[in-house]
Amino acid sequence: MTMLSLRLSRALAQGRAVPERPDDRAALLATLLRKRAAAYNAGAHELEALLRDQIRWALPIEREG
């Protein structure tokens, strides 16, 4: 996916109704995983890489102690 198509995607998303905020990290993670799978199926490798970074951030961190 080129940067131009990513910009177009973001512009279209901004014109849509405001999505609900996820209730928790688990809901956010599920949404990101669905988007990553769609990007993979569409062959949008750059977008998929961006989503993978966001998924890593959304993963819960458990500390031993």
mmCIF file of C-alpha atoms in Angstrom:
data_model
loop_
_atom_site.group_PDB
_atom_site.id
_atom_site.type_symbol
_atom_site.label_atom_id
_atom_site.label_comp_id
_atom_site.label_asym_id
_atom_site.label_seq_id
_atom_site.Cartn_x
_atom_site.Cartn_y
_atom_site.Cartn_z
ATOM 1 C CA MET A 1 0.000 0.000 0.000
ATOM 2 C CA THR A 2 1.477 3.324 -0.983
ATOM 3 C CA MET A 3 1.491 6.389 1.215
ATOM 4 C CA LEU A 4 -1.017 8.013 -1.154
ATOM 5 C CA SER A 5 -3.506 5.184 -0.680
ATOM 6 C CA LEU A 6 -2.882 5.274 3.082
ATOM 7 C CA ARG A 7 -3.691 9.009 3.086
ATOM 8 C CA LEU A 8 -6.836 8.358 1.051
ATOM 9 C CA SER A 9 -7.843 5.646 3.516
ATOM 10 C CA ARG A 10 -7.348 8.009 6.448
ATOM 11 C CA ALA A 11 -9.287 10.787 4.707
ATOM 12 C CA LEU A 12 -12.198 8.434 4.082
ATOM 13 C CA ALA A 13 -12.102 7.264 7.691
ATOM 14 C CA GLN A 14 -12.262 10.849 8.928
ATOM 15 C CA GLY A 15 -15.429 11.396 6.931
ATOM 16 C CA ARG A 16 -17.157 8.469 8.616
ATOM 17 C CA ALA A 17 -19.049 8.478 11.885
ATOM 18 C CA VAL A 18 -16.877 8.542 14.972
ATOM 19 C CA PRO A 19 -16.158 4.932 15.985
ATOM 20 C CA GLU A 20 -16.741 3.876 19.553
ATOM 21 C CA ARG A 21 -13.701 3.706 21.772
ATOM 22 C CA PRO A 22 -12.720 0.170 22.755
ATOM 23 C CA ASP A 23 -13.720 -0.790 26.280
ATOM 24 C CA ASP A 24 -10.311 -2.195 27.124
ATOM 25 C CA ARG A 25 -7.026 -3.341 25.625
ATOM 26 C CA ALA A 26 -8.495 -6.714 24.682
ATOM 27 C CA ALA A 27 -11.142 -5.052 22.501
ATOM 28 C CA LEU A 28 -8.502 -2.781 20.949
ATOM 29 C CA LEU A 29 -6.268 -5.760 20.252
ATOM 30 C CA ALA A 30 -9.119 -7.685 18.594
ATOM 31 C CA THR A 31 -9.883 -4.700 16.334
ATOM 32 C CA LEU A 32 -6.225 -4.311 15.367
ATOM 33 C CA LEU A 33 -5.913 -8.027 14.599
ATOM 34 C CA ARG A 34 -8.951 -7.889 12.296
ATOM 35 C CA LYS A 35 -7.529 -4.840 10.499
ATOM 36 C CA ARG A 36 -4.130 -6.526 10.138
ATOM 37 C CA ALA A 37 -5.741 -9.616 8.640
ATOM 38 C CA ALA A 38 -7.672 -7.464 6.160
ATOM 39 C CA ALA A 39 -4.480 -5.617 5.199
ATOM 40 C CA TYR A 40 -2.703 -8.942 4.706
ATOM 41 C CA ASN A 41 -5.506 -10.266 2.505
ATOM 42 C CA ALA A 42 -5.454 -7.046 0.454
ATOM 43 C CA GLY A 43 -1.689 -7.264 -0.015
ATOM 44 C CA ALA A 44 -1.155 -3.946 1.802
ATOM 45 C CA HIS A 45 2.225 -4.825 3.272
ATOM 46 C CA GLU A 46 3.120 -1.331 4.532
ATOM 47 C CA LEU A 47 -0.217 -0.957 6.298
ATOM 48 C CA GLU A 48 0.136 -4.445 7.755
ATOM 49 C CA ALA A 49 3.556 -3.512 9.158
ATOM 50 C CA LEU A 50 2.082 -0.386 10.776
ATOM 51 C CA LEU A 51 -0.691 -2.456 12.316
ATOM 52 C CA ARG A 52 1.793 -5.025 13.616
ATOM 53 C CA ASP A 53 3.583 -2.239 15.495
ATOM 54 C CA GLN A 54 0.284 -1.089 16.986
ATOM 55 C CA ILE A 55 -0.562 -4.671 17.967
ATOM 56 C CA ARG A 56 2.753 -4.986 19.817
ATOM 57 C CA TRP A 57 1.918 -1.807 21.729
ATOM 58 C CA ALA A 58 -1.588 -3.075 22.580
ATOM 59 C CA LEU A 59 -0.397 -6.393 24.009
ATOM 60 C CA PRO A 60 -0.820 -6.555 27.770
ATOM 61 C CA ILE A 61 2.335 -6.498 29.816
ATOM 62 C CA GLU A 62 2.340 -8.648 32.915
ATOM 63 C CA ARG A 63 5.041 -8.161 35.484
ATOM 64 C CA GLU A 64 6.151 -10.969 37.707
ATOM 65 C CA GLY A 65 6.235 -10.060 41.292
#
